[in-house]
Short mmCIF file of C-alpha atoms and ligand atoms in Angstrom, two decimals:
data_model
loop_
_atom_site.label_atom_id
_atom_site.label_comp_id
_atom_site.label_asym_id
_atom_site.label_seq_id
_atom_site.Cartn_x
_atom_site.Cartn_y
_atom_site.Cartn_z
CA MET A 1 39.47 47.73 9.18
CA GLU A 2 41.29 44.52 9.88
CA LYS A 3 43.52 44.64 13.41
CA ASN A 4 45.50 41.96 15.14
CA ILE A 5 45.23 42.60 18.67
CA ALA A 6 47.58 40.80 21.43
CA VAL A 7 45.53 39.85 24.30
CA ILE A 8 47.30 39.43 28.03
CA LYS A 9 44.74 38.57 30.23
CA GLY A 10 47.17 37.76 33.69
CA ASP A 11 45.87 36.83 36.93
CA GLY A 12 43.59 38.11 39.31
CA ILE A 13 40.38 40.01 38.06
CA GLY A 14 42.63 40.24 34.60
CA PRO A 15 40.40 37.75 32.91
CA GLU A 16 37.21 38.69 33.80
CA ILE A 17 37.64 42.45 33.38
CA VAL A 18 39.54 41.63 29.82
CA ASN A 19 36.61 39.66 28.65
CA GLU A 20 34.33 42.67 28.84
CA ALA A 21 37.08 44.77 27.18
CA ILE A 22 36.67 42.23 24.37
CA LYS A 23 32.79 42.09 24.52
CA VAL A 24 32.62 45.97 24.13
CA LEU A 25 34.99 45.72 21.13
CA ASP A 26 33.73 43.49 19.44
CA LYS A 27 30.68 45.40 19.54
CA THR A 28 32.18 48.38 18.42
CA ALA A 29 33.79 46.38 15.52
CA GLU A 30 30.02 45.22 14.28
CA ARG A 31 28.76 48.83 14.51
CA PHE A 32 31.64 50.73 12.44
CA GLY A 33 32.50 47.45 10.09
CA HIS A 34 35.46 46.58 11.32
CA LYS A 35 37.39 42.80 12.52
CA PHE A 36 39.48 42.51 15.44
CA SER A 37 41.27 39.27 15.97
CA TYR A 38 42.47 38.53 19.44
CA LYS A 39 45.76 36.23 19.88
CA GLU A 40 45.73 35.41 23.78
CA VAL A 41 49.42 34.79 25.55
CA LEU A 42 50.63 34.24 28.97
CA MET A 43 52.41 36.83 31.24
CA GLY A 44 53.01 36.78 35.37
CA GLY A 45 51.60 34.62 37.47
CA CYS A 46 49.75 32.26 34.49
CA ALA A 47 53.07 31.89 32.72
CA ILE A 48 54.91 31.23 35.97
CA ASP A 49 52.77 28.51 36.60
CA ALA A 50 52.36 27.30 32.96
CA GLU A 51 55.91 27.84 31.37
CA GLY A 52 58.29 28.28 34.16
CA THR A 53 58.53 32.16 33.77
CA PRO A 54 56.60 35.44 33.76
CA LEU A 55 57.51 36.58 30.49
CA PRO A 56 57.73 33.73 28.03
CA GLN A 57 59.44 34.08 24.54
CA LYS A 58 56.21 33.62 22.70
CA THR A 59 54.46 36.13 24.01
CA ILE A 60 57.09 39.13 23.02
CA ASP A 61 57.00 37.32 19.72
CA VAL A 62 53.01 37.43 19.32
CA CYS A 63 52.90 40.92 20.68
CA LEU A 64 55.56 42.27 18.72
CA ALA A 65 53.71 40.71 15.56
CA SER A 66 50.17 42.03 16.64
CA ASP A 67 49.07 45.66 15.66
CA SER A 68 49.01 46.21 19.80
CA VAL A 69 48.38 44.81 22.86
CA LEU A 70 45.13 44.51 25.65
CA LEU A 71 46.59 43.66 28.73
CA GLY A 72 44.53 43.04 32.13
CA ALA A 73 46.65 42.72 35.32
CA VAL A 74 49.24 40.52 36.72
CA GLY A 75 50.13 39.25 40.27
CA GLY A 76 48.93 37.61 43.42
CA PRO A 77 49.68 36.06 46.75
CA LYS A 78 50.82 33.17 45.33
CA TRP A 79 53.56 34.00 43.71
CA ASP A 80 54.63 36.84 46.40
CA THR A 81 57.58 34.45 47.68
CA LEU A 82 59.14 34.15 44.47
CA PRO A 83 62.50 35.21 43.97
CA GLY A 84 62.44 39.47 42.52
CA ASP A 85 63.58 38.27 38.98
CA GLN A 86 61.12 35.52 39.07
CA ARG A 87 58.14 37.39 40.10
CA PRO A 88 55.27 38.30 38.09
CA GLU A 89 56.00 42.35 38.05
CA LYS A 90 59.12 41.57 36.19
CA GLY A 91 57.22 40.39 33.29
CA LEU A 92 55.57 43.77 32.88
CA LEU A 93 58.91 45.68 33.42
CA GLY A 94 60.29 43.09 30.60
CA ILE A 95 57.67 43.20 28.05
CA ARG A 96 57.71 47.50 28.19
CA LYS A 97 61.28 46.97 27.59
CA ALA A 98 61.10 44.33 24.83
CA LEU A 99 58.08 46.28 23.31
CA ASN A 100 60.37 49.60 23.53
CA LEU A 101 57.37 51.51 24.91
CA PHE A 102 59.12 54.81 25.96
CA ALA A 103 55.82 56.89 26.61
CA ASN A 104 53.49 56.42 29.22
CA ILE A 105 50.19 58.28 28.59
CA ARG A 106 47.54 58.60 31.54
CA PRO A 107 44.24 60.20 31.09
CA ALA A 108 42.40 62.25 34.03
CA LYS A 109 38.80 62.56 33.34
CA LEU A 110 36.36 63.11 35.71
CA PHE A 111 33.25 61.39 34.64
CA ALA A 112 30.02 63.83 35.62
CA PRO A 113 28.02 61.38 36.93
CA LEU A 114 30.98 60.12 39.13
CA ALA A 115 31.86 64.13 40.25
CA ASP A 116 31.12 62.92 44.38
CA ALA A 117 33.89 60.63 43.82
CA CYS A 118 36.08 63.53 43.10
CA PRO A 119 38.35 65.24 46.31
CA LEU A 120 38.24 68.35 44.64
CA LYS A 121 35.50 70.95 45.50
CA LYS A 122 32.35 71.28 43.29
CA GLU A 123 33.17 74.93 42.02
CA ILE A 124 36.63 73.59 41.10
CA THR A 125 35.63 70.15 38.88
CA ASP A 126 32.69 72.53 37.52
CA LYS A 127 35.09 73.63 35.05
CA GLY A 128 36.25 70.12 34.11
CA LEU A 129 38.89 68.16 34.34
CA ASP A 130 39.51 65.96 31.14
CA LEU A 131 43.73 66.06 30.83
CA VAL A 132 46.23 63.88 30.09
CA ILE A 133 49.79 62.74 31.11
CA VAL A 134 52.29 62.02 28.72
CA ARG A 135 55.16 60.38 30.80
CA GLU A 136 58.55 59.60 29.64
CA LEU A 137 59.16 55.69 30.60
CA THR A 138 62.75 55.07 29.97
CA GLY A 139 65.21 57.31 30.82
CA GLY A 140 66.12 60.28 33.40
CA VAL A 141 67.09 59.33 37.04
CA TYR A 142 65.55 55.76 37.43
CA PHE A 143 67.64 54.59 34.44
CA GLY A 144 70.80 56.45 35.79
CA LYS A 145 73.73 55.30 37.66
CA HIS A 146 72.67 54.67 41.50
CA THR A 147 76.02 54.51 44.03
CA THR A 148 76.24 54.49 47.69
CA PHE A 149 79.87 55.39 48.98
CA GLU A 150 81.51 56.66 51.86
CA GLU A 151 83.68 59.74 51.62
CA ASP A 152 85.39 61.94 54.20
CA GLY A 153 84.12 59.50 56.79
CA VAL A 154 80.13 60.08 55.81
CA THR A 155 77.91 58.35 53.78
CA VAL A 156 77.09 59.33 50.31
CA ALA A 157 74.34 58.36 47.96
CA ASP A 158 74.01 59.10 44.07
CA ASP A 159 71.64 59.37 41.62
CA ASP A 160 72.29 60.01 38.30
CA MET A 161 69.77 61.83 36.18
CA ARG A 162 70.44 61.56 32.25
CA TYR A 163 68.39 62.24 29.10
CA HIS A 164 69.75 61.96 25.56
CA ASP A 165 68.01 64.24 23.21
CA TYR A 166 66.32 61.76 20.99
CA GLU A 167 64.80 60.69 24.13
CA ILE A 168 63.35 64.08 25.17
CA GLU A 169 62.73 64.47 21.22
CA ARG A 170 60.34 61.50 20.74
CA ILE A 171 58.39 61.68 23.96
CA ILE A 172 57.65 65.64 22.95
CA ARG A 173 56.56 64.31 19.58
CA VAL A 174 54.53 62.10 21.51
CA ALA A 175 52.63 64.69 23.63
CA PHE A 176 52.43 67.03 20.05
CA ASP A 177 50.49 64.27 18.01
CA MET A 178 48.30 63.11 20.71
CA ALA A 179 47.58 67.15 21.71
CA LYS A 180 46.08 67.08 17.49
CA LYS A 181 43.92 64.42 18.23
CA ARG A 182 42.19 66.31 21.49
CA SER A 183 42.10 69.76 22.22
CA GLY A 184 45.55 71.01 20.50
CA LYS A 185 47.47 72.05 24.29
CA VAL A 186 50.40 71.02 25.12
CA SER A 187 52.13 72.10 29.18
CA SER A 188 55.70 71.09 29.11
CA VAL A 189 56.53 70.31 32.42
CA ASP A 190 60.39 70.64 33.75
CA LYS A 191 62.71 72.04 36.31
CA ALA A 192 64.58 74.48 34.20
CA ASN A 193 65.10 76.74 36.70
CA VAL A 194 67.99 74.16 38.12
CA LEU A 195 68.33 70.75 36.65
CA ASP A 196 70.61 71.03 33.24
CA THR A 197 68.25 68.05 32.26
CA SER A 198 65.29 70.11 32.36
CA ARG A 199 67.02 73.12 30.44
CA LEU A 200 67.91 70.73 27.58
CA TRP A 201 64.21 69.23 27.65
CA ARG A 202 62.75 72.93 27.47
CA LYS A 203 65.57 73.84 24.22
CA ILE A 204 63.82 70.84 22.60
CA ALA A 205 60.16 71.38 23.35
CA HIS A 206 60.61 75.20 22.26
CA SER A 207 61.86 73.78 18.57
CA ILE A 208 59.30 71.34 18.36
CA SER A 209 56.52 73.61 19.27
CA GLU A 210 57.81 76.28 16.33
CA GLU A 211 57.15 72.98 13.95
CA ASN A 212 53.93 73.03 15.50
CA PRO A 213 52.20 75.86 15.29
CA ASP A 214 48.27 74.93 15.27
CA VAL A 215 48.99 73.63 19.08
CA GLN A 216 48.80 76.04 21.72
CA TYR A 217 52.27 75.43 23.81
CA ASN A 218 53.74 76.53 27.15
CA ASP A 219 56.13 75.66 30.10
CA VAL A 220 55.33 74.78 33.36
CA LEU A 221 57.53 74.28 36.38
CA VAL A 222 56.64 70.88 38.07
CA ASP A 223 56.41 72.57 41.77
CA ASN A 224 53.78 75.16 40.07
CA CYS A 225 52.52 71.94 37.91
CA ALA A 226 51.70 70.42 40.94
CA MET A 227 50.19 72.55 42.51
CA GLN A 228 48.02 74.00 39.59
CA LEU A 229 46.63 70.67 39.44
CA VAL A 230 44.77 70.61 42.11
CA ARG A 231 43.90 74.53 41.64
CA ASP A 232 42.61 74.33 38.46
CA PRO A 233 42.93 71.08 36.49
CA SER A 234 41.10 72.39 33.47
CA GLN A 235 43.64 74.99 32.09
CA PHE A 236 45.82 71.63 31.11
CA ASP A 237 45.00 69.31 28.14
CA VAL A 238 48.51 67.53 27.33
CA ILE A 239 51.03 67.72 30.03
CA VAL A 240 54.35 65.84 28.72
CA THR A 241 57.45 65.37 31.00
CA GLU A 242 60.14 63.45 32.18
CA ASN A 243 59.92 60.09 33.91
CA LEU A 244 60.45 61.15 37.73
CA PHE A 245 57.98 64.08 37.68
CA GLY A 246 55.43 62.37 35.27
CA ASP A 247 55.80 59.42 37.77
CA ILE A 248 54.20 61.81 40.76
CA LEU A 249 52.25 63.99 38.73
CA SER A 250 50.56 61.42 36.66
CA ASP A 251 49.37 59.71 40.66
CA GLU A 252 48.33 63.25 41.48
CA ALA A 253 46.00 63.84 38.60
CA SER A 254 44.56 60.16 38.49
CA MET A 255 43.91 60.48 42.42
CA ILE A 256 41.79 63.57 41.85
CA THR A 257 39.60 62.02 39.41
CA GLY A 258 38.67 59.52 42.45
CA SER A 259 38.56 55.83 41.65
CA LEU A 260 41.17 53.51 40.82
CA GLY A 261 38.99 51.05 38.72
CA MET A 262 38.08 54.06 36.44
CA ILE A 263 41.41 54.55 35.14
CA PRO A 264 42.93 53.73 31.73
CA SER A 265 46.38 53.49 30.54
CA ALA A 266 48.98 53.27 27.28
CA SER A 267 52.15 52.70 26.64
CA LEU A 268 53.62 53.79 23.24
CA GLY A 269 56.73 52.92 21.77
CA GLU A 270 57.52 54.24 17.79
CA GLY A 271 54.67 54.12 15.35
CA SER A 272 51.30 53.14 16.29
CA PHE A 273 52.04 50.76 18.42
CA GLY A 274 51.07 50.24 21.89
CA MET A 275 50.12 48.58 25.11
CA TYR A 276 46.70 49.40 26.98
CA GLU A 277 45.73 48.30 30.53
CA PRO A 278 44.52 49.85 33.70
CA ILE A 279 46.28 51.20 36.23
CA HIS A 280 45.28 49.15 38.78
CA GLY A 281 46.42 45.83 39.74
CA SER A 282 45.05 41.91 39.90
CA ALA A 283 42.54 42.36 43.03
CA PRO A 284 42.95 38.93 43.90
CA ASP A 285 40.71 40.22 46.82
CA ILE A 286 37.53 39.69 44.70
CA ALA A 287 39.17 37.48 42.16
CA GLY A 288 36.65 35.37 40.87
CA GLN A 289 33.51 36.57 41.51
CA ASN A 290 31.74 38.64 39.12
CA ILE A 291 32.26 42.16 41.17
CA ALA A 292 35.30 43.92 39.86
CA ASN A 293 35.12 47.33 37.85
CA PRO A 294 35.82 46.65 34.24
CA ILE A 295 35.59 50.31 32.91
CA ALA A 296 39.38 51.12 33.25
CA THR A 297 40.47 47.92 30.76
CA ILE A 298 37.07 49.07 28.59
CA LEU A 299 38.85 52.60 28.42
CA SER A 300 42.01 51.18 27.89
CA ALA A 301 40.58 49.41 24.76
CA SER A 302 39.14 53.08 23.95
CA MET A 303 42.57 54.40 24.04
CA MET A 304 43.54 51.54 21.96
CA LEU A 305 40.83 52.92 19.36
CA ARG A 306 42.13 56.22 19.29
CA TYR A 307 45.92 56.25 19.44
CA SER A 308 47.07 52.89 17.93
CA PHE A 309 43.90 52.30 15.14
CA ASP A 310 43.18 55.69 14.43
CA MET A 311 39.64 55.30 15.23
CA GLY A 312 38.61 58.65 16.95
CA LYS A 313 34.56 58.45 16.10
CA GLU A 314 34.87 54.89 17.46
CA ALA A 315 36.87 55.70 20.42
CA ASP A 316 34.25 58.36 21.59
CA ALA A 317 31.36 55.74 20.58
CA ILE A 318 32.99 53.76 23.68
CA ASP A 319 33.88 56.36 25.82
CA ASP A 320 29.94 58.28 25.08
CA ALA A 321 28.46 54.63 26.15
CA VAL A 322 30.87 54.62 29.89
CA ASN A 323 29.27 57.50 30.33
CA LYS A 324 25.72 57.07 29.80
CA VAL A 325 25.72 53.22 31.76
CA LEU A 326 26.84 55.58 34.88
CA ALA A 327 24.63 58.37 34.19
CA GLU A 328 22.03 55.90 34.04
CA GLY A 329 22.99 54.98 37.70
CA TYR A 330 24.82 51.71 37.03
CA ARG A 331 27.37 50.79 39.11
CA THR A 332 29.71 48.41 40.12
CA GLY A 333 30.72 47.63 43.62
CA ASP A 334 33.47 49.95 44.31
CA ILE A 335 31.89 53.27 42.76
CA MET A 336 28.64 52.07 44.41
CA SER A 337 26.65 54.98 46.46
CA GLU A 338 23.23 55.23 47.65
CA GLY A 339 20.11 55.31 45.32
CA MET A 340 22.39 53.69 42.15
CA LYS A 341 21.80 50.35 40.82
CA LYS A 342 25.25 47.63 41.50
CA VAL A 343 25.09 45.35 38.92
CA SER A 344 28.28 42.91 38.31
CA CYS A 345 31.62 42.81 35.43
CA SER A 346 29.85 41.66 33.12
CA GLU A 347 25.99 43.19 33.58
CA ILE A 348 28.38 46.32 33.13
CA GLY A 349 30.31 45.17 30.36
CA SER A 350 27.19 44.42 28.48
CA LEU A 351 25.20 47.26 29.42
CA ILE A 352 27.79 49.28 28.05
CA ALA A 353 28.31 47.25 25.14
CA ASP A 354 24.64 47.52 24.29
CA ARG A 355 25.20 51.30 24.46
CA ILE A 356 27.49 51.56 21.49
P1 NAD B 1 45.33 46.26 43.45
O1 NAD B 1 45.07 47.56 42.19
O2 NAD B 1 45.04 45.18 42.61
O3 NAD B 1 44.04 46.37 44.35
C1 NAD B 1 43.69 47.76 45.48
C2 NAD B 1 42.32 47.77 45.99
O4 NAD B 1 41.53 48.42 44.76
C3 NAD B 1 41.84 46.34 46.35
O5 NAD B 1 41.09 46.05 47.41
C4 NAD B 1 40.92 46.04 44.97
O6 NAD B 1 39.98 45.05 45.27
C5 NAD B 1 40.98 47.00 44.46
N1 NAD B 1 40.24 47.11 43.13
C6 NAD B 1 41.64 47.47 42.48
N2 NAD B 1 40.84 46.61 40.98
C7 NAD B 1 39.66 46.97 40.90
C8 NAD B 1 38.68 47.13 40.08
N3 NAD B 1 38.99 47.04 38.85
N4 NAD B 1 37.48 47.00 40.56
C9 NAD B 1 37.53 46.79 41.57
N5 NAD B 1 37.87 46.92 42.86
C10 NAD B 1 39.60 47.44 42.55
O7 NAD B 1 46.73 46.86 44.01
P2 NAD B 1 46.84 45.66 45.04
O8 NAD B 1 46.13 44.59 46.09
O9 NAD B 1 48.30 46.35 46.22
O10 NAD B 1 47.59 44.54 44.28
C11 NAD B 1 47.48 43.22 43.84
C12 NAD B 1 48.47 42.79 42.99
O11 NAD B 1 48.26 43.44 41.30
C13 NAD B 1 49.59 42.77 43.36
O12 NAD B 1 50.30 41.39 42.98
C14 NAD B 1 50.41 43.80 42.79
O13 NAD B 1 52.10 43.45 42.13
C15 NAD B 1 49.60 43.80 41.29
N6 NAD B 1 49.80 44.88 40.69
C16 NAD B 1 49.78 44.68 39.10
C17 NAD B 1 49.79 46.05 37.96
C18 NAD B 1 49.87 45.81 37.01
O14 NAD B 1 49.60 44.44 36.98
N7 NAD B 1 49.86 46.68 35.99
C19 NAD B 1 49.31 46.94 38.96
C20 NAD B 1 49.75 47.38 40.03
C21 NAD B 1 49.97 46.33 40.87
#
């Protein structure tokens, strides 16, 4: 198969970690007989320096003409004093909107060799921790009207939480499709005992569940879900939820896996197009030293193969290679522990590529 990938390396450690992901993608293409072509475009601080804007139109055009986008990270102290609408992060929000990426996918998986980094008790993690949070990204209270006003001598703040049926339907379909590529279980998280948006959410989720009898389905109230994630995360496979609940639960789920440098993410739109990036930032404090952990970006590339290119075997090969390298005791500085072998960003990238 031939695929065109738009590459946004970004700022700080972005170029270093993306180079390692490309190394691993190239090895995967060679091993499985595919061809990946890359087109590099600018976004964030480097785009401000080169073109005077964090998101040049050319970047949007190249991304839209590609099969998917691989992103490092943007931002850094050099651009921190610019006004809000000219900052690197504006590029990030802008590109999600321009590409209509309404579904944010964050896996939370505990790699057995890193179990010590997990803050949960061993008897809990022994049962396994491998779930995905599917968060609605472009609706709900974050995109409602926000007003603060005076009424009868008191100050009132009002945030409008709104969902259209089509916004709910498309994100729940993403979750069911994802469950079919994993263990076949969807947990839909809402607050249907209180909120109308949740009651509509649940009604639509039930009708999609009826269309998909091969997928196991359950409803979970958001407060219970927050508790269950730390009590027994092994019960979950795919969790789907609205924007605000997803924001909170995905951070909770990431935290229980241990390290920031290990967690990939995907933002998906209609069809198979997606943007794939690590959840961490540009880490300016360690940029240019070849010591960053590229695994979150390498796992983001693996998600790209699985979800945008339908290359499950190839994605498994990358995930297995990461596991092997960790099991052999190789670590970058951020996940280093006693008795392990400390390696650089480019070394761990090569070790992973060699094991594909
Ligand atoms: P950060 O995630 O960049 O760094 C937090 C800490 O984790 C730092 O000590 C850093 O060295 C470490 N770290 C992060 N990723 C690592 C990796 N792969 N390997 C080893 N260590 C790693 O968060 P921050 O310091 O708050 O933000 C730095 C810049 O990144 C800011 O300009 C911020 O706006 C931006 N940012 C960008 C994104 C994005 O592009 N998606 C996300 C978050 C923050």
